[in-house]
PDB file of C-alpha atoms in Angstrom:
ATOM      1  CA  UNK A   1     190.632 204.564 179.539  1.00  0.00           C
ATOM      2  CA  UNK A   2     187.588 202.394 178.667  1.00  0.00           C
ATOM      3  CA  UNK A   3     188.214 200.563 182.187  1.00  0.00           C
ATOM      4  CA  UNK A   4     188.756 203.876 184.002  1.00  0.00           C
ATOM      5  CA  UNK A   5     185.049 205.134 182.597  1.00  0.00           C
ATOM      6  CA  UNK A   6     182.860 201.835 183.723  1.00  0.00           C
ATOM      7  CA  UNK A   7     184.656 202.448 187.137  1.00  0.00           C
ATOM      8  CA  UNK A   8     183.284 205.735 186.667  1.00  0.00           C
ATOM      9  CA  UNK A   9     180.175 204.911 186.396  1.00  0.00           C
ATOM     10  CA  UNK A  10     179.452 202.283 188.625  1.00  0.00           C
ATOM     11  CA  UNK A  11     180.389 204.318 191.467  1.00  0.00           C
ATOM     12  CA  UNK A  12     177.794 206.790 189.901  1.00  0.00           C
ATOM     13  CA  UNK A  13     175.305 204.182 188.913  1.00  0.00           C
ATOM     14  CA  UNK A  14     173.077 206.433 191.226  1.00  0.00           C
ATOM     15  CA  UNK A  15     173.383 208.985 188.886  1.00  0.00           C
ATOM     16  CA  UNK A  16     171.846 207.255 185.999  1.00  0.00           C
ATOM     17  CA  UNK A  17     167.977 208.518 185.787  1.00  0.00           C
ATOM     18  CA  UNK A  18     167.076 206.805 182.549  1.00  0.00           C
ATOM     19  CA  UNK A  19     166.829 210.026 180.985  1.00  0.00           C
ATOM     20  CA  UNK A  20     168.376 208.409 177.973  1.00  0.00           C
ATOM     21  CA  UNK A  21     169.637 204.745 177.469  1.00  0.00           C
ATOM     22  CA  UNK A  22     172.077 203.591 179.420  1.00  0.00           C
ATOM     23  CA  UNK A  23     174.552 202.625 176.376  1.00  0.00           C
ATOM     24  CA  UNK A  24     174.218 206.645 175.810  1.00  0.00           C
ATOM     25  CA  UNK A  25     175.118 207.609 179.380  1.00  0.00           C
ATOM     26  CA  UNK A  26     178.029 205.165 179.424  1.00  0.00           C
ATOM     27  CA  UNK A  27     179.110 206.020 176.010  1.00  0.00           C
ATOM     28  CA  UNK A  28     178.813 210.008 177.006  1.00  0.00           C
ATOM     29  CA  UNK A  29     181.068 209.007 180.329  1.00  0.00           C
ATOM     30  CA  UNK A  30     183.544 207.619 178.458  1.00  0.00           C
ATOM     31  CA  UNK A  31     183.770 210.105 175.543  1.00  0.00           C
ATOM     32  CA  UNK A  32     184.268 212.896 178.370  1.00  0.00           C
ATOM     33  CA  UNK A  33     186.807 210.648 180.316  1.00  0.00           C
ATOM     34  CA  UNK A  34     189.007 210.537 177.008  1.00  0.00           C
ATOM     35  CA  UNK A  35     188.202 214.377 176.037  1.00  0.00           C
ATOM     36  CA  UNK A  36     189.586 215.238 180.043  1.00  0.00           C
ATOM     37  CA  UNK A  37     192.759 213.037 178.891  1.00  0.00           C
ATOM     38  CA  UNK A  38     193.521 214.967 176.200  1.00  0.00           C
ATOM     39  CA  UNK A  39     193.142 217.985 177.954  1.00  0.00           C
ATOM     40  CA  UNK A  40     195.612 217.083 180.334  1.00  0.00           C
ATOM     41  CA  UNK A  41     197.990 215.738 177.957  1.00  0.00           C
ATOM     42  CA  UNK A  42     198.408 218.885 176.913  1.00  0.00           C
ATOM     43  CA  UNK A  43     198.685 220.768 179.262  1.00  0.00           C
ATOM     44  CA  UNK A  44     201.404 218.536 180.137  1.00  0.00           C
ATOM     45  CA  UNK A  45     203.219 218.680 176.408  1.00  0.00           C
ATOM     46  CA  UNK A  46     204.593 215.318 176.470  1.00  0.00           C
ATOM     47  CA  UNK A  47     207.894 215.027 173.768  1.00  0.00           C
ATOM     48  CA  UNK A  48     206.032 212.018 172.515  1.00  0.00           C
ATOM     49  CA  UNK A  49     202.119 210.745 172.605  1.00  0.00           C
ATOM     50  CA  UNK A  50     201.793 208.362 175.437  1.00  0.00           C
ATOM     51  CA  UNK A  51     199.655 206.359 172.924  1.00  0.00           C
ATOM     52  CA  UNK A  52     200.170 205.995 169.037  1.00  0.00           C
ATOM     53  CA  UNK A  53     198.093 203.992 167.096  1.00  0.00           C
ATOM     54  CA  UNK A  54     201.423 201.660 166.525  1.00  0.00           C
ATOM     55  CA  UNK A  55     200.587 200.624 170.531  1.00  0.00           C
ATOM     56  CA  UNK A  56     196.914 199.529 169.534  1.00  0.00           C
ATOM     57  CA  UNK A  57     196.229 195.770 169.809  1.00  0.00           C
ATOM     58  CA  UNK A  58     194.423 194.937 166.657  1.00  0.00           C
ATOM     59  CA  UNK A  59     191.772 192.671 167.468  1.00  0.00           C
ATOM     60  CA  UNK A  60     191.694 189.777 164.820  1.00  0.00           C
ATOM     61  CA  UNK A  61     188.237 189.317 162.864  1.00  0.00           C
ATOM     62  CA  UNK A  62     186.206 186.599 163.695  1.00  0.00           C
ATOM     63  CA  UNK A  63     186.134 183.802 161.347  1.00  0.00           C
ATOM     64  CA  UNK A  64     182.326 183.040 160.989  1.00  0.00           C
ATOM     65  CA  UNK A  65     183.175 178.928 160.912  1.00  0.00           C
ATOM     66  CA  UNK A  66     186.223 176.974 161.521  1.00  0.00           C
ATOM     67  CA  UNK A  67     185.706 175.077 157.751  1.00  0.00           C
ATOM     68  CA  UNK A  68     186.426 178.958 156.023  1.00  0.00           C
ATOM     69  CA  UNK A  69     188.901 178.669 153.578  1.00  0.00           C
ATOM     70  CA  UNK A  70     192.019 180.340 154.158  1.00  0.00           C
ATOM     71  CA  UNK A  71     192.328 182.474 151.419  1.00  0.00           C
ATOM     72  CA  UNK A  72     188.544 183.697 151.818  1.00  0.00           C
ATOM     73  CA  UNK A  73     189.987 184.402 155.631  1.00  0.00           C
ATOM     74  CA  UNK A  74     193.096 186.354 154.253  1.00  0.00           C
ATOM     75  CA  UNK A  75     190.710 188.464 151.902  1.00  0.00           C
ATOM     76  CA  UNK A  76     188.009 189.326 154.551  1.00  0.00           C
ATOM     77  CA  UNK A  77     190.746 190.510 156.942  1.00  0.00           C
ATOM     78  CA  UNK A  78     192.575 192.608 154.195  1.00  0.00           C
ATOM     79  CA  UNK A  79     189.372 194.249 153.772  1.00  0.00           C
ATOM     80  CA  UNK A  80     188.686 194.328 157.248  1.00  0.00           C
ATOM     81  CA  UNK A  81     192.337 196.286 157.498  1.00  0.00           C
ATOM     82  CA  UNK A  82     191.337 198.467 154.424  1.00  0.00           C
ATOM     83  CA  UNK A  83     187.853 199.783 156.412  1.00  0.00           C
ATOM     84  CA  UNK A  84     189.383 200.323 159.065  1.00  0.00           C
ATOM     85  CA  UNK A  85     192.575 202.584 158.122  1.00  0.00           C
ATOM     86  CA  UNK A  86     189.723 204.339 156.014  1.00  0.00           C
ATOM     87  CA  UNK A  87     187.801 204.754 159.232  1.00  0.00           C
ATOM     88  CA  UNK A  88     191.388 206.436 161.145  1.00  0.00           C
ATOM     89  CA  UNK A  89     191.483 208.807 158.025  1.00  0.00           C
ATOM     90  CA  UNK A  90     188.315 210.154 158.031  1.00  0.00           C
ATOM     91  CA  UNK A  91     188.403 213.905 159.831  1.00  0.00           C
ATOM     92  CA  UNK A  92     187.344 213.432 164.061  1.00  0.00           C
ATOM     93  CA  UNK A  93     183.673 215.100 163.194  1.00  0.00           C
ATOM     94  CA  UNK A  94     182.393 212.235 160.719  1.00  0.00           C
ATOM     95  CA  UNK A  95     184.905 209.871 162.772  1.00  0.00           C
ATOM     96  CA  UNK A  96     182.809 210.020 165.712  1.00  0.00           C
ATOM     97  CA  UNK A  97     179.730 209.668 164.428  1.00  0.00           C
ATOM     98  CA  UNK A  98     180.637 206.996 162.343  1.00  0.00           C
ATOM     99  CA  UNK A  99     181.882 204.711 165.117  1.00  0.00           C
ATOM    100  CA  UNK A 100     179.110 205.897 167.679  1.00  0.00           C
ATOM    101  CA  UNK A 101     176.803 205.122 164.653  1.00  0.00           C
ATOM    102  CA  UNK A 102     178.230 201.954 163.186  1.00  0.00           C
ATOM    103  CA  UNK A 103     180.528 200.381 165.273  1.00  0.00           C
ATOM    104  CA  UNK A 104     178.766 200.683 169.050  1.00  0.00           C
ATOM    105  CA  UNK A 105     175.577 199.987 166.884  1.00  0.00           C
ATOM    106  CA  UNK A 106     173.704 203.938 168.672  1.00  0.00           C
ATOM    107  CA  UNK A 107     170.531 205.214 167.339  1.00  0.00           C
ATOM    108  CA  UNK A 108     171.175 208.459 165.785  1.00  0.00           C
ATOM    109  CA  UNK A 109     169.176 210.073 168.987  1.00  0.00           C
ATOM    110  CA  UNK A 110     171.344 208.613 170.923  1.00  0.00           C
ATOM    111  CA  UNK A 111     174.083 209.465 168.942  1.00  0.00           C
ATOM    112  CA  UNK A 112     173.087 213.119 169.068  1.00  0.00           C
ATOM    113  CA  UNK A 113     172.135 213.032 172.474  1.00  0.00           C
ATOM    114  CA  UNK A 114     176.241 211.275 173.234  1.00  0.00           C
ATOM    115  CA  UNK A 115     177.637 214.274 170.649  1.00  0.00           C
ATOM    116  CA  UNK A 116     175.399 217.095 171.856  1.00  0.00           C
ATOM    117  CA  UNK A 117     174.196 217.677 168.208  1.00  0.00           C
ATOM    118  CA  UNK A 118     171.193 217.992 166.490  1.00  0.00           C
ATOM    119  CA  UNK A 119     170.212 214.647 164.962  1.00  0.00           C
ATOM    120  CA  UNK A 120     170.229 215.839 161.621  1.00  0.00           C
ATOM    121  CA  UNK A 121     173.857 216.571 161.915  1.00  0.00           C
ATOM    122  CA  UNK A 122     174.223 213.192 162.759  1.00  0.00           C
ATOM    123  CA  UNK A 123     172.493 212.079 159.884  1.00  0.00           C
ATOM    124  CA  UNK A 124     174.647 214.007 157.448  1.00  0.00           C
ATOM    125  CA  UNK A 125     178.011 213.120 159.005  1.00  0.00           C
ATOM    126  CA  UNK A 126     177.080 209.921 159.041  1.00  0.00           C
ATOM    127  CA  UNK A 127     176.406 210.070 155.118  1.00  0.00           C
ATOM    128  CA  UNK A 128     179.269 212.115 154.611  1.00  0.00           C
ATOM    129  CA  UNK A 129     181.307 209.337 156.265  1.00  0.00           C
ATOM    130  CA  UNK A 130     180.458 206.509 154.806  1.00  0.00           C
ATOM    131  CA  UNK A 131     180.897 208.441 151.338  1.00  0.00           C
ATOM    132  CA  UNK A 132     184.485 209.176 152.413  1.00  0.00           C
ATOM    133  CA  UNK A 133     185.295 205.536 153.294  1.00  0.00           C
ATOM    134  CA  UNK A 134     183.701 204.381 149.842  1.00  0.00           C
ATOM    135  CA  UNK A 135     185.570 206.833 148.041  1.00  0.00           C
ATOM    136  CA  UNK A 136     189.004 205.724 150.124  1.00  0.00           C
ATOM    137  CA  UNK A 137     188.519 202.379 149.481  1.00  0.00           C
ATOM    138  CA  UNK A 138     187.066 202.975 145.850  1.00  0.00           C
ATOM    139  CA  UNK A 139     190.279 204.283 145.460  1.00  0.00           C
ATOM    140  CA  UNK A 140     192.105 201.669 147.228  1.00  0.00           C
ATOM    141  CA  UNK A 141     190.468 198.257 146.034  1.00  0.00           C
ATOM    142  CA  UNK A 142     188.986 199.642 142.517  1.00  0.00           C
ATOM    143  CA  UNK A 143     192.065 198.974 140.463  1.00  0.00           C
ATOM    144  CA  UNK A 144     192.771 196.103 141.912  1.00  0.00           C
ATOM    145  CA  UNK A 145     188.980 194.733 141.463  1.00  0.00           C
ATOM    146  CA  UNK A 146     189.021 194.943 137.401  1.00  0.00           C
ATOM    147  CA  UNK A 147     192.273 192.465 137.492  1.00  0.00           C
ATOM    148  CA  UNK A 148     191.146 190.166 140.129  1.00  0.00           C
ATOM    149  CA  UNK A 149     188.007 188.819 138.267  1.00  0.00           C
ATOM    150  CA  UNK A 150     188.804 188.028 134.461  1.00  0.00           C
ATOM    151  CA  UNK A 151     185.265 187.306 134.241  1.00  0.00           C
ATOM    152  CA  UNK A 152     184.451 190.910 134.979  1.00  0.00           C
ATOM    153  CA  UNK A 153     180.579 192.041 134.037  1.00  0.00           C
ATOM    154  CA  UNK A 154     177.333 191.887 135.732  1.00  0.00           C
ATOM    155  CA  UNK A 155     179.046 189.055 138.188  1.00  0.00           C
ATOM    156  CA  UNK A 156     182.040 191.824 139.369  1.00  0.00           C
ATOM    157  CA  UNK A 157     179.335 194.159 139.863  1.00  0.00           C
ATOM    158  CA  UNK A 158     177.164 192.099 142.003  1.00  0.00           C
ATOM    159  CA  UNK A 159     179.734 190.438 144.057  1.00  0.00           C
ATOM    160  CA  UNK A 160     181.587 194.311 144.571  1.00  0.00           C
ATOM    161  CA  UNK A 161     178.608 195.600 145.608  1.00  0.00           C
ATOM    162  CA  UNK A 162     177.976 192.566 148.096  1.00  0.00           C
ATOM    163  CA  UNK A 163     181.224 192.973 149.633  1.00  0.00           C
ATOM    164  CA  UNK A 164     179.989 197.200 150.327  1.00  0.00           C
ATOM    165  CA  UNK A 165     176.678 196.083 151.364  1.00  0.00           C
ATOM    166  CA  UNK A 166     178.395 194.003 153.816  1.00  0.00           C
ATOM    167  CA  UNK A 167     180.820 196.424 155.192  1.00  0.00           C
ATOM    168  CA  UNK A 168     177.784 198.633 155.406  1.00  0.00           C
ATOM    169  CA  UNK A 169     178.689 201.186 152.741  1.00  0.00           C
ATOM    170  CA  UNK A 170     175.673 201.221 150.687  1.00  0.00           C
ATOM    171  CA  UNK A 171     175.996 202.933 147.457  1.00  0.00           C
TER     172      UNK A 171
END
């Protein structure tokens, strides 16, 4: 799909006027190349999706030295799994802002501009968002926090609230 989109604009690189930045325009070709997909798909009413997220290659995490310590690597991609299965859960309207946001790194103009909204919708779903995945993972990891560090206290606080500030779910 993604490949299908660049094609798409290359051969309409004419097209581009600079009217907003060019990560926008691609972004916007590609979000209405996969919207025209699943308008077709169903139309067509396939018995089964022709993609499920079980068909997704999961790209691994990048390890940010070769001398990381294995378990530190194990722990940064179980969190790394834990974001993003919170990120699948969270409903399509927050979902997209969130990754156009986040994840492609778009200014919330841009944003706006890529989901035809005004930009303080994109502000609030983006809030709303992040306060989903903090709850999710809150939910997920919390429990599991108090029993990992029998040291607890100020030190579990800080180091918890590195590990948000990190995945970029400030409190």
């Amino acid at each position: 799909m993604l490949q299908e989109a660049y094609l798409n604009a290359f051969a309409r690189l004419d097209g581009f006027h600079g009217e907003a930045s060019l990560s926008t325009w691609l972004s916007r070709i590609a979000l209405n190349a996969a919207l025209m997909r699943l308008r077709s798909q169903k139309r067509v009413k396939r018995a089964a999706p022709a993609f499920t997220a079980a068909d997704a290659e999961i790209i691994p995490f990048p390890l940010s030295s070769p001398t990381v310590d294995p378990e530190r690597a194990m722990a940064q991609r179980q969190l790394l799994h834990l974001v993003e299965e919170a990120t699948d859960a969270l409903p399509e309207t927050f979902r997209l802002v969130f990754v156009a946001r986040v994840i492609e790194g778009l200014s919330v103009e841009e944003t706006a501009s890529l989901l035809d909204l005004p930009a303080a919708t994109v502000k609030t779903r983006l809030h709303r968002a992040r306060k989903l995945i903090r709850d999710r993972l809150e939910a997920q990891i919390g429990p599991v926090l108090i029993d990992a560090f029998p040291f607890a206290g100020a030190r579990c606080e800080r180091l918890t609230e590195a590990v948000i500030a990190k995945l970029g779910l400030e409190k």
